[in-house]
CSV table of C-alpha atoms in Angstrom, one decimal:
chain,number,residue,atom,x,y,z
J,1,MET,CA,-33.1,-63.0,22.1
J,2,GLY,CA,-31.1,-63.5,25.2
J,3,ARG,CA,-28.0,-61.7,26.1
J,4,PRO,CA,-25.0,-63.1,24.2
J,5,ASP,CA,-22.8,-65.3,26.3
J,6,LEU,CA,-19.5,-63.8,25.2
J,7,ASN,CA,-16.7,-62.7,27.5
J,8,ARG,CA,-14.3,-59.9,27.0
J,9,ARG,CA,-11.4,-62.1,26.1
J,10,GLN,CA,-13.3,-63.7,23.3
J,11,LEU,CA,-14.3,-60.3,21.9
J,12,LEU,CA,-10.8,-58.9,22.0
J,13,THR,CA,-9.5,-62.0,20.2
J,14,ALA,CA,-12.2,-61.9,17.6
J,15,ALA,CA,-11.5,-58.3,16.8
J,16,GLY,CA,-7.8,-58.9,16.4
J,17,GLY,CA,-6.6,-58.1,19.8
J,18,LEU,CA,-5.3,-54.8,18.6
J,19,ALA,CA,-7.3,-52.4,20.8
J,20,VAL,CA,-6.0,-50.9,23.9
J,21,ALA,CA,-8.0,-48.9,26.5
J,22,GLY,CA,-7.0,-45.6,25.0
J,23,SER,CA,-8.2,-46.5,21.6
J,24,PHE,CA,-11.7,-47.1,22.9
J,25,GLY,CA,-12.2,-43.4,23.2
J,26,PHE,CA,-14.2,-41.4,20.7
J,27,ALA,CA,-12.3,-39.9,17.9
J,28,ALA,CA,-14.9,-37.2,17.5
J,29,LEU,CA,-18.5,-36.5,18.4
J,30,GLY,CA,-21.2,-35.3,16.1
J,31,THR,CA,-23.4,-32.3,16.7
J,32,GLY,CA,-26.0,-34.4,18.6
J,33,ALA,CA,-23.7,-35.2,21.5
J,34,ASP,CA,-26.1,-33.7,24.1
J,35,ALA,CA,-28.9,-36.2,23.3
J,36,LEU,CA,-32.2,-34.8,24.5
J,37,ALA,CA,-31.1,-31.3,25.4
J,38,SER,CA,-33.1,-30.0,22.5
J,39,GLY,CA,-36.3,-31.3,24.0
J,40,ALA,CA,-36.8,-34.1,21.4
J,41,ASP,CA,-38.9,-37.1,22.4
J,42,THR,CA,-36.6,-39.8,21.2
J,43,ARG,CA,-32.9,-40.3,21.3
J,44,VAL,CA,-31.0,-42.5,18.7
J,45,ARG,CA,-27.4,-43.2,19.5
J,46,TYR,CA,-25.4,-43.9,16.3
J,47,TRP,CA,-21.8,-45.2,16.1
J,48,ASN,CA,-19.8,-44.9,12.9
J,49,LEU,CA,-16.2,-45.0,11.7
J,50,PHE,CA,-16.3,-42.1,9.3
J,51,SER,CA,-13.5,-39.5,9.6
J,52,GLY,CA,-12.1,-36.9,7.2
J,53,GLY,CA,-14.3,-36.0,4.2
J,54,ASP,CA,-16.5,-39.0,4.8
J,55,GLY,CA,-17.2,-37.8,8.3
J,56,ALA,CA,-18.0,-34.3,7.1
J,57,ASN,CA,-20.4,-35.7,4.5
J,58,MET,CA,-22.1,-37.9,7.1
J,59,ILE,CA,-22.6,-35.0,9.5
J,60,THR,CA,-24.1,-32.9,6.7
J,61,MET,CA,-26.7,-35.7,6.2
J,62,LEU,CA,-27.3,-36.1,9.9
J,63,ASP,CA,-27.9,-32.4,10.3
J,64,ALA,CA,-30.4,-32.5,7.5
J,65,PHE,CA,-32.2,-35.3,9.2
J,66,ARG,CA,-32.2,-33.4,12.5
J,67,LYS,CA,-33.7,-30.4,10.8
J,68,GLU,CA,-36.5,-32.4,9.2
J,69,HIS,CA,-37.1,-34.6,12.3
J,70,PRO,CA,-36.8,-32.4,15.4
J,71,ASP,CA,-38.6,-35.0,17.5
J,72,ILE,CA,-35.6,-37.4,17.1
J,73,ALA,CA,-32.3,-36.4,18.8
J,74,VAL,CA,-29.3,-38.2,17.0
J,75,LYS,CA,-26.3,-38.7,19.2
J,76,ASP,CA,-23.6,-39.6,16.7
J,77,SER,CA,-20.1,-40.8,17.8
J,78,THR,CA,-17.2,-41.4,15.5
J,79,LEU,CA,-14.8,-44.1,16.6
J,80,GLN,CA,-11.4,-45.2,15.5
J,81,TRP,CA,-11.5,-47.0,12.1
J,82,GLY,CA,-10.6,-50.7,12.0
J,83,ASN,CA,-10.3,-53.3,14.7
J,84,PRO,CA,-10.7,-50.8,17.6
J,85,PHE,CA,-14.2,-49.9,16.2
J,86,TYR,CA,-15.3,-53.5,15.9
J,87,THR,CA,-14.0,-54.4,19.3
J,88,LYS,CA,-15.9,-51.6,21.0
J,89,LEU,CA,-19.0,-52.4,19.1
J,90,ALA,CA,-18.8,-56.1,20.0
J,91,MET,CA,-18.2,-55.4,23.7
J,92,ALA,CA,-21.1,-52.9,23.8
J,93,ALA,CA,-23.5,-55.4,22.3
J,94,ALA,CA,-22.3,-58.3,24.5
J,95,GLY,CA,-22.7,-56.0,27.6
J,96,ASN,CA,-26.1,-54.7,26.6
J,97,ARG,CA,-24.7,-51.2,26.2
J,98,ALA,CA,-25.0,-51.0,22.4
J,99,PRO,CA,-26.2,-47.9,20.5
J,100,GLU,CA,-29.4,-48.1,18.6
J,101,LEU,CA,-27.6,-47.8,15.2
J,102,GLY,CA,-24.2,-48.6,13.9
J,103,VAL,CA,-22.2,-49.0,10.7
J,104,MET,CA,-20.1,-51.9,9.6
J,105,HIS,CA,-18.3,-53.1,6.5
J,106,MET,CA,-20.6,-55.6,4.8
J,107,GLY,CA,-17.9,-58.3,4.7
J,108,ARG,CA,-17.6,-58.3,8.5
J,109,VAL,CA,-21.3,-58.9,9.2
J,110,THR,CA,-21.2,-62.7,8.8
J,111,GLY,CA,-18.4,-63.0,11.4
J,112,PHE,CA,-20.2,-60.7,13.8
J,113,SER,CA,-22.4,-63.4,15.2
J,114,PRO,CA,-25.7,-62.2,13.7
J,115,GLY,CA,-28.6,-63.0,16.1
J,116,ARG,CA,-26.2,-62.6,19.0
J,117,LEU,CA,-24.3,-59.4,18.5
J,118,LEU,CA,-26.5,-58.0,15.8
J,119,ASP,CA,-30.3,-57.7,15.6
J,120,PRO,CA,-32.2,-58.2,12.3
J,121,TRP,CA,-33.8,-55.3,10.5
J,122,ASP,CA,-37.6,-55.0,10.4
J,123,VAL,CA,-38.0,-54.9,6.7
J,124,ASP,CA,-41.7,-53.8,7.0
J,125,LEU,CA,-40.6,-50.9,9.2
J,126,LEU,CA,-37.9,-50.0,6.6
J,127,ALA,CA,-40.6,-50.1,3.9
J,128,LYS,CA,-42.7,-47.7,6.0
J,129,TYR,CA,-39.9,-45.2,5.6
J,130,GLY,CA,-39.4,-45.8,1.9
J,131,VAL,CA,-36.6,-48.4,1.7
J,132,ARG,CA,-37.4,-51.7,-0.1
J,133,GLU,CA,-35.3,-54.6,-1.4
J,134,GLN,CA,-36.2,-53.8,-5.0
J,135,ASP,CA,-34.4,-50.5,-4.7
J,136,PHE,CA,-31.0,-52.2,-4.3
J,137,ASN,CA,-28.6,-54.2,-6.5
J,138,PRO,CA,-29.8,-57.8,-5.8
J,139,ALA,CA,-26.3,-59.2,-5.1
J,140,LEU,CA,-25.6,-56.4,-2.7
J,141,TRP,CA,-28.8,-56.8,-0.8
J,142,LYS,CA,-28.3,-60.6,-0.5
J,143,ARG,CA,-24.9,-60.0,1.1
J,144,GLY,CA,-26.6,-58.6,4.1
J,145,VAL,CA,-29.0,-61.5,4.4
J,146,ILE,CA,-28.1,-64.3,6.8
J,147,ASP,CA,-30.4,-67.2,7.7
J,148,GLY,CA,-33.2,-65.5,5.8
J,149,LYS,CA,-33.0,-62.3,7.8
J,150,LEU,CA,-31.6,-58.9,6.8
J,151,TYR,CA,-28.7,-57.9,9.1
J,152,ALA,CA,-27.0,-55.2,7.1
J,153,LEU,CA,-28.7,-52.4,5.2
J,154,PRO,CA,-26.3,-51.2,2.4
J,155,LEU,CA,-25.4,-47.5,2.3
J,156,ASP,CA,-22.9,-47.7,-0.6
J,157,ILE,CA,-20.3,-49.8,-2.3
J,158,HIS,CA,-16.7,-48.6,-2.4
J,159,VAL,CA,-14.5,-50.0,-5.1
J,160,GLN,CA,-10.9,-50.1,-6.4
J,161,LEU,CA,-10.5,-48.0,-9.5
J,162,CYS,CA,-8.0,-47.3,-12.3
J,163,PHE,CA,-7.4,-43.5,-12.1
J,164,TYR,CA,-5.8,-42.0,-15.2
J,165,ARG,CA,-4.4,-38.6,-16.2
J,166,LYS,CA,-6.2,-37.4,-19.4
J,167,ASP,CA,-3.4,-35.0,-20.3
J,168,VAL,CA,-0.8,-37.8,-20.4
J,169,LEU,CA,-3.0,-40.3,-22.1
J,170,LYS,CA,-4.0,-37.8,-24.8
J,171,LYS,CA,-0.3,-37.4,-25.7
J,172,ALA,CA,0.0,-41.2,-25.8
J,173,GLY,CA,-3.0,-41.6,-28.1
J,174,LEU,CA,-4.9,-43.6,-25.4
J,175,LEU,CA,-8.1,-41.5,-25.2
J,176,GLY,CA,-11.1,-42.4,-27.2
J,177,ASP,CA,-13.4,-39.9,-28.9
J,178,ASP,CA,-15.5,-39.7,-25.7
J,179,GLY,CA,-12.4,-38.3,-23.8
J,180,ARG,CA,-12.1,-41.5,-21.8
J,181,MET,CA,-9.4,-44.1,-21.6
J,182,ILE,CA,-9.6,-46.7,-24.5
J,183,PRO,CA,-11.0,-50.0,-23.4
J,184,VAL,CA,-8.6,-52.8,-22.4
J,185,GLY,CA,-9.5,-56.5,-22.7
J,186,SER,CA,-6.4,-58.5,-22.0
J,187,THR,CA,-3.1,-58.4,-20.1
J,188,ALA,CA,-1.2,-57.8,-23.4
J,189,GLU,CA,-3.4,-54.8,-24.2
J,190,TRP,CA,-2.9,-53.4,-20.7
J,191,PHE,CA,0.8,-53.6,-20.7
J,192,ASP,CA,0.8,-52.0,-24.2
J,193,VAL,CA,-1.1,-49.1,-22.7
J,194,LEU,CA,1.4,-48.8,-19.9
J,195,LYS,CA,4.3,-48.9,-22.5
J,196,LYS,CA,2.8,-46.1,-24.5
J,197,ALA,CA,2.0,-44.0,-21.4
J,198,LYS,CA,5.5,-44.4,-20.1
J,199,ALA,CA,7.0,-43.2,-23.4
J,200,VAL,CA,5.4,-39.7,-22.9
J,201,GLN,CA,5.2,-39.3,-19.1
J,202,LYS,CA,7.4,-37.1,-17.0
J,203,LYS,CA,10.8,-38.4,-16.1
J,204,GLY,CA,11.4,-39.5,-12.6
J,205,LEU,CA,7.8,-40.7,-12.0
J,206,GLN,CA,6.4,-44.2,-12.0
J,207,THR,CA,3.9,-45.1,-14.7
J,208,ILE,CA,1.3,-46.6,-12.3
J,209,GLY,CA,0.8,-46.5,-8.5
J,210,LEU,CA,0.1,-50.0,-7.4
J,211,TRP,CA,0.6,-50.0,-3.6
J,212,THR,CA,3.0,-52.9,-4.2
J,213,ASN,CA,4.0,-53.2,-0.5
J,214,ASP,CA,0.6,-52.6,1.1
J,215,GLN,CA,-1.1,-55.9,2.2
J,216,ASN,CA,-4.7,-54.5,2.0
J,217,PHE,CA,-4.4,-53.0,-1.5
J,218,GLN,CA,-2.6,-56.0,-2.9
J,219,TRP,CA,-5.2,-58.3,-1.5
J,220,TRP,CA,-8.0,-56.2,-2.9
J,221,PHE,CA,-6.4,-56.3,-6.4
J,222,PHE,CA,-5.9,-60.0,-6.1
J,223,VAL,CA,-9.6,-60.6,-5.3
J,224,ALA,CA,-10.6,-58.5,-8.3
J,225,PHE,CA,-8.5,-60.3,-10.9
J,226,TYR,CA,-9.0,-63.8,-9.4
J,227,THR,CA,-12.8,-63.1,-9.8
J,228,GLN,CA,-12.2,-62.0,-13.4
J,229,LEU,CA,-10.8,-65.5,-14.0
J,230,GLY,CA,-13.9,-67.1,-12.5
J,231,GLY,CA,-11.9,-68.2,-9.5
J,232,GLU,CA,-13.8,-69.8,-6.6
J,233,TRP,CA,-13.0,-69.9,-2.9
J,234,PHE,CA,-15.2,-72.6,-1.2
J,235,ASN,CA,-18.1,-74.8,-2.0
J,236,ALA,CA,-21.7,-73.7,-1.1
J,237,GLU,CA,-21.6,-75.5,2.2
J,238,ASN,CA,-18.2,-74.0,3.2
J,239,THR,CA,-16.8,-77.5,3.8
J,240,GLU,CA,-14.3,-77.7,0.9
J,241,VAL,CA,-11.7,-75.4,-0.5
J,242,LEU,CA,-12.1,-74.7,-4.3
J,243,PHE,CA,-9.3,-72.2,-4.6
J,244,ALA,CA,-7.5,-72.7,-7.9
J,245,PRO,CA,-3.7,-72.2,-7.6
J,246,ASP,CA,-3.3,-72.1,-11.4
J,247,LYS,CA,-5.6,-69.1,-11.7
J,248,ALA,CA,-4.1,-67.5,-8.6
J,249,THR,CA,-0.6,-67.9,-10.2
J,250,GLN,CA,-1.8,-66.0,-13.3
J,251,VAL,CA,-3.0,-63.1,-11.1
J,252,LEU,CA,0.2,-63.1,-9.1
J,253,GLU,CA,2.4,-63.1,-12.2
J,254,PHE,CA,0.3,-60.2,-13.6
J,255,LEU,CA,0.8,-58.1,-10.5
J,256,ARG,CA,4.5,-58.9,-10.4
J,257,GLN,CA,5.1,-57.9,-14.0
J,258,HIS,CA,4.3,-54.3,-13.2
J,259,VAL,CA,7.4,-54.3,-11.1
J,260,THR,CA,9.7,-56.4,-13.3
J,261,ASP,CA,8.8,-54.3,-16.4
J,262,GLY,CA,9.6,-51.1,-14.5
J,263,TYR,CA,6.2,-49.5,-14.4
J,264,VAL,CA,6.2,-49.2,-10.6
J,265,ILE,CA,8.6,-47.6,-8.1
J,266,PRO,CA,8.0,-49.8,-5.0
J,267,GLY,CA,7.3,-47.7,-2.0
J,268,ALA,CA,6.6,-44.5,-4.0
J,269,PRO,CA,3.7,-42.4,-2.7
J,270,THR,CA,1.0,-43.4,-5.2
J,271,GLY,CA,-1.4,-40.5,-4.8
J,272,GLU,CA,1.3,-37.9,-4.7
J,273,GLN,CA,3.0,-39.3,-7.8
J,274,PHE,CA,-0.4,-39.2,-9.7
J,275,ILE,CA,-1.0,-35.6,-8.7
J,276,ASN,CA,2.5,-34.8,-9.9
J,277,GLY,CA,1.9,-36.3,-13.3
J,278,ALA,CA,2.1,-40.1,-13.1
J,279,PRO,CA,-0.2,-41.5,-15.8
J,280,PHE,CA,-2.1,-44.1,-13.6
J,281,THR,CA,-2.8,-45.1,-10.1
J,282,TRP,CA,-5.0,-47.8,-8.7
J,283,GLU,CA,-6.8,-46.5,-5.6
J,284,GLY,CA,-10.1,-46.7,-3.8
J,285,ASN,CA,-12.9,-44.4,-4.9
J,286,TRP,CA,-12.3,-42.4,-1.7
J,287,SER,CA,-9.5,-40.7,-3.5
J,288,VAL,CA,-11.9,-38.8,-5.7
J,289,PRO,CA,-12.2,-35.8,-3.4
J,290,VAL,CA,-8.3,-35.6,-3.2
J,291,PHE,CA,-7.7,-35.7,-7.0
J,292,SER,CA,-10.7,-33.4,-7.7
J,293,GLY,CA,-9.4,-31.0,-5.1
J,294,ALA,CA,-6.1,-30.9,-6.8
J,295,LYS,CA,-7.9,-29.7,-10.0
J,296,LEU,CA,-6.6,-32.6,-12.1
J,297,ASP,CA,-7.9,-33.4,-15.5
J,298,TYR,CA,-8.5,-37.1,-14.8
J,299,GLY,CA,-10.8,-40.0,-15.2
J,300,ALA,CA,-11.5,-43.2,-13.3
J,301,THR,CA,-12.8,-46.6,-14.4
J,302,PRO,CA,-13.2,-49.9,-12.7
J,303,LEU,CA,-10.1,-52.0,-12.7
J,304,PRO,CA,-9.4,-53.2,-16.3
J,305,PRO,CA,-10.9,-56.5,-17.3
J,306,VAL,CA,-7.5,-57.9,-18.3
J,307,PHE,CA,-8.7,-61.5,-18.0
J,308,GLY,CA,-11.8,-61.0,-20.1
J,309,LYS,CA,-14.5,-60.6,-17.4
J,310,GLN,CA,-15.3,-57.3,-15.7
J,311,ALA,CA,-14.9,-57.5,-11.9
J,312,THR,CA,-13.5,-54.9,-9.6
J,313,HIS,CA,-13.0,-55.3,-5.8
J,314,ALA,CA,-15.9,-53.9,-3.8
J,315,GLU,CA,-16.8,-53.5,-0.2
J,316,SER,CA,-19.8,-51.8,1.3
J,317,HIS,CA,-20.6,-49.6,4.3
J,318,ALA,CA,-23.9,-50.9,5.8
J,319,PHE,CA,-26.1,-49.9,8.7
J,320,VAL,CA,-26.5,-52.5,11.4
J,321,LEU,CA,-28.5,-52.8,14.6
J,322,PRO,CA,-26.2,-53.8,17.4
J,323,HIS,CA,-27.8,-56.2,19.8
J,324,GLN,CA,-30.0,-54.7,22.5
J,325,ALA,CA,-31.9,-57.0,24.9
J,326,GLY,CA,-34.8,-54.7,25.0
J,327,ARG,CA,-34.7,-53.5,21.4
J,328,GLY,CA,-38.0,-52.1,20.2
J,329,GLY,CA,-40.3,-49.1,20.7
J,330,ALA,CA,-39.6,-45.5,19.7
J,331,THR,CA,-35.8,-45.7,19.7
J,332,ASN,CA,-35.8,-48.7,17.4
J,333,ASP,CA,-38.3,-47.0,15.2
J,334,GLY,CA,-36.0,-43.9,15.2
J,335,ALA,CA,-33.0,-46.1,14.2
J,336,HIS,CA,-34.9,-47.5,11.2
J,337,GLN,CA,-36.1,-44.0,10.2
J,338,LEU,CA,-32.6,-42.5,10.4
J,339,ALA,CA,-30.9,-45.3,8.4
J,340,ALA,CA,-33.7,-45.2,5.8
J,341,TYR,CA,-33.3,-41.4,5.5
J,342,VAL,CA,-29.5,-41.5,5.0
J,343,VAL,CA,-29.7,-44.3,2.5
J,344,GLN,CA,-32.3,-42.3,0.4
J,345,HIS,CA,-30.4,-39.0,0.7
J,346,ALA,CA,-27.0,-40.3,-0.4
J,347,GLN,CA,-26.2,-37.7,-3.1
J,348,GLN,CA,-24.0,-35.9,-0.5
J,349,TRP,CA,-22.3,-39.3,0.2
J,350,ALA,CA,-21.7,-39.8,-3.5
J,351,ALA,CA,-19.6,-36.6,-3.5
J,352,GLY,CA,-17.0,-38.5,-1.5
J,353,GLY,CA,-16.6,-41.0,-4.3
J,354,HIS,CA,-18.8,-43.8,-3.0
J,355,ILE,CA,-21.4,-45.4,-5.2
J,356,PRO,CA,-24.8,-45.0,-3.4
J,357,ALA,CA,-26.5,-48.4,-2.8
J,358,TYR,CA,-30.0,-47.0,-3.2
J,359,THR,CA,-30.3,-47.3,-6.9
J,360,PRO,CA,-32.9,-44.6,-7.5
J,361,THR,CA,-30.1,-42.1,-6.6
J,362,LEU,CA,-28.1,-43.3,-9.5
J,363,SER,CA,-30.7,-42.3,-12.1
J,364,THR,CA,-31.1,-38.7,-10.8
J,365,ALA,CA,-29.8,-35.9,-13.0
J,366,ALA,CA,-27.7,-34.6,-10.1
J,367,TYR,CA,-25.8,-38.0,-9.8
J,368,LYS,CA,-25.4,-38.3,-13.6
J,369,LYS,CA,-23.5,-34.9,-13.6
J,370,LEU,CA,-20.9,-36.1,-11.1
J,371,THR,CA,-17.5,-36.8,-12.6
J,372,PRO,CA,-15.7,-39.1,-12.5
J,373,GLN,CA,-18.4,-41.0,-10.5
J,374,ASN,CA,-20.6,-41.3,-13.6
J,375,GLU,CA,-17.7,-43.1,-15.4
J,376,TYR,CA,-17.3,-45.9,-12.8
J,377,VAL,CA,-20.9,-46.4,-11.5
J,378,SER,CA,-21.1,-49.6,-13.6
J,379,ALA,CA,-18.9,-51.2,-11.0
J,380,MET,CA,-22.1,-51.8,-9.0
J,381,ASP,CA,-23.0,-54.5,-11.5
J,382,HIS,CA,-19.7,-56.5,-11.4
J,383,GLN,CA,-18.6,-56.5,-7.8
J,384,ALA,CA,-15.7,-58.8,-6.8
J,385,THR,CA,-16.2,-59.5,-3.1
J,386,GLU,CA,-14.5,-61.7,-0.6
J,387,PRO,CA,-16.3,-65.0,0.3
J,388,LYS,CA,-19.2,-64.9,2.7
J,389,VAL,CA,-17.4,-66.4,5.7
J,390,TRP,CA,-16.8,-65.3,9.2
J,391,PHE,CA,-13.0,-64.6,8.6
J,392,ALA,CA,-13.6,-62.3,5.6
J,393,GLY,CA,-14.2,-58.5,5.3
J,394,SER,CA,-12.4,-55.3,5.6
J,395,THR,CA,-9.4,-55.6,8.0
J,396,GLY,CA,-10.6,-59.1,8.7
J,397,VAL,CA,-8.5,-62.3,9.3
J,398,LEU,CA,-8.5,-63.3,5.7
J,399,ALA,CA,-6.9,-60.0,4.5
J,400,GLN,CA,-4.5,-60.0,7.3
J,401,ASP,CA,-3.5,-63.6,6.6
J,402,LEU,CA,-3.3,-63.6,2.8
J,403,GLY,CA,-2.4,-59.9,2.1
J,404,PRO,CA,1.2,-60.2,3.1
J,405,VAL,CA,1.6,-63.4,1.1
J,406,VAL,CA,0.4,-61.6,-2.1
J,407,VAL,CA,2.8,-58.7,-1.3
J,408,SER,CA,5.7,-61.2,-1.1
J,409,SER,CA,4.9,-62.3,-4.7
J,410,THR,CA,4.4,-58.8,-6.1
J,411,MET,CA,7.7,-57.6,-4.5
J,412,GLY,CA,9.6,-60.6,-5.7
J,413,SER,CA,10.6,-62.2,-2.4
J,414,ALA,CA,8.6,-65.4,-3.3
J,415,LYS,CA,7.6,-67.0,-6.6
J,416,PRO,CA,4.0,-66.7,-7.7
J,417,ASP,CA,3.4,-70.4,-8.1
J,418,LYS,CA,4.7,-71.1,-4.6
J,419,VAL,CA,2.6,-68.3,-3.2
J,420,ALA,CA,-0.5,-69.6,-4.8
J,421,GLN,CA,0.0,-73.0,-3.1
J,422,THR,CA,0.7,-71.2,0.2
J,423,MET,CA,-2.6,-69.3,-0.2
J,424,LYS,CA,-4.5,-72.5,-0.6
J,425,SER,CA,-2.9,-73.9,2.5
J,426,HIS,CA,-3.9,-70.8,4.5
J,427,LEU,CA,-7.5,-71.0,3.2
J,428,THR,CA,-7.7,-74.7,4.2
J,429,LYS,CA,-6.7,-73.8,7.8
J,430,LEU,CA,-9.0,-70.8,8.0
J,431,LEU,CA,-12.0,-72.9,6.8
J,432,ALA,CA,-11.5,-75.3,9.6
J,433,SER,CA,-11.0,-72.6,12.2
J,434,LYS,CA,-13.6,-71.4,14.6
J,435,ASN,CA,-15.0,-67.9,14.9
J,436,PRO,CA,-14.0,-66.5,18.3
J,437,MET,CA,-17.3,-64.7,18.5
J,438,ASP,CA,-19.4,-67.9,18.7
J,439,GLY,CA,-17.1,-70.9,18.4
J,440,ARG,CA,-18.4,-72.0,15.1
J,441,THR,CA,-16.7,-72.8,11.8
J,442,ALA,CA,-17.7,-71.3,8.5
J,443,ALA,CA,-19.7,-74.5,7.7
J,444,GLN,CA,-21.5,-74.2,11.0
J,445,GLY,CA,-22.2,-70.5,10.7
J,446,GLY,CA,-25.5,-70.6,8.8
J,447,ALA,CA,-24.2,-67.8,6.5
J,448,VAL,CA,-26.2,-68.8,3.4
J,449,ALA,CA,-28.4,-66.1,2.0
């Protein structure tokens, strides 16, 4: 593969144009910052975006790898989450200064010009180190396949969940004999649950935290419930918009009703309210360490299947190989070995709430003992994901464009049916637009697994 013919302006535009020089600096460095100082034969540079608890868990896994493989020096660098990370990674790949290994959100891979800014994985080499396609959820694995080649090796899926306080729900008669929240199968049943919980909850608190004015969360919730309704986005060739405004309106009205019926306090700190006694909150699974650390008696399920079909919003952290003109040899082998090791040793990663992508981990006794992880692991089998187009993915153009529109409906500044039509209009424009990374539309992108 030749060096990608992308200039700096294109890359900054593609990543959102939000990065400034200062944001390109490392947020933190891992324990392998001094590369070959240990006398190891091979160096693997690894860029990631994991901070906080995730960062600590990742470093624990990296240190275990270092101990078992002293011949490979891992230089791990943690960069600023979001567009600054993707901008720096793209510029490094375009300038032939890329690390041997990186991490991306799966939804962003299609737009990252695979074959130009990303190199494909050697699946035979991965198999040599114990990682094979059959050890992954089929739908998840296929999300990383573009033009018949694997460009993203899944590490996990992270999902939106319905967290609930067992102490409050017990008072309301909403716990089953198994100590978990009773099942819900319709919007009427869901609002009945909220009504009963509100009747016994602490005064001054909201019944459910819904992130009503956050464009990312509102977009993620919309994707989940639109998928439950069987909603489509585009045709297989990405030449026609199939978005259904009638189904979108149902979802928007459902989200809006939480506010109009008084179950939400717009702008309230959702996690804090839940810790203080609010019955419910919808949050990402990364909140598990926070709520467990607060010693709450709580559970967590996938978002309720209020439209009859189970589907909860899911994204995935995945390992990628940033483009290197001379990729190969010991460093490339080391990158494959490191990624395969972390994927197979993700029990530590699961402690942070993420569902490991490597399915053998899910059947271990250690994983089955994790709570509430063992309650929502089924989300692996009904993932609601964004369409596989260049403008989708975490912090991508699609979320930035449609997220605020969903918020306007939930908060009441725009009517759901009008918002649904606006969303279809936005999708039509996006489908015709060109990826700044390579100048191709979604239909020209070859993003068919």
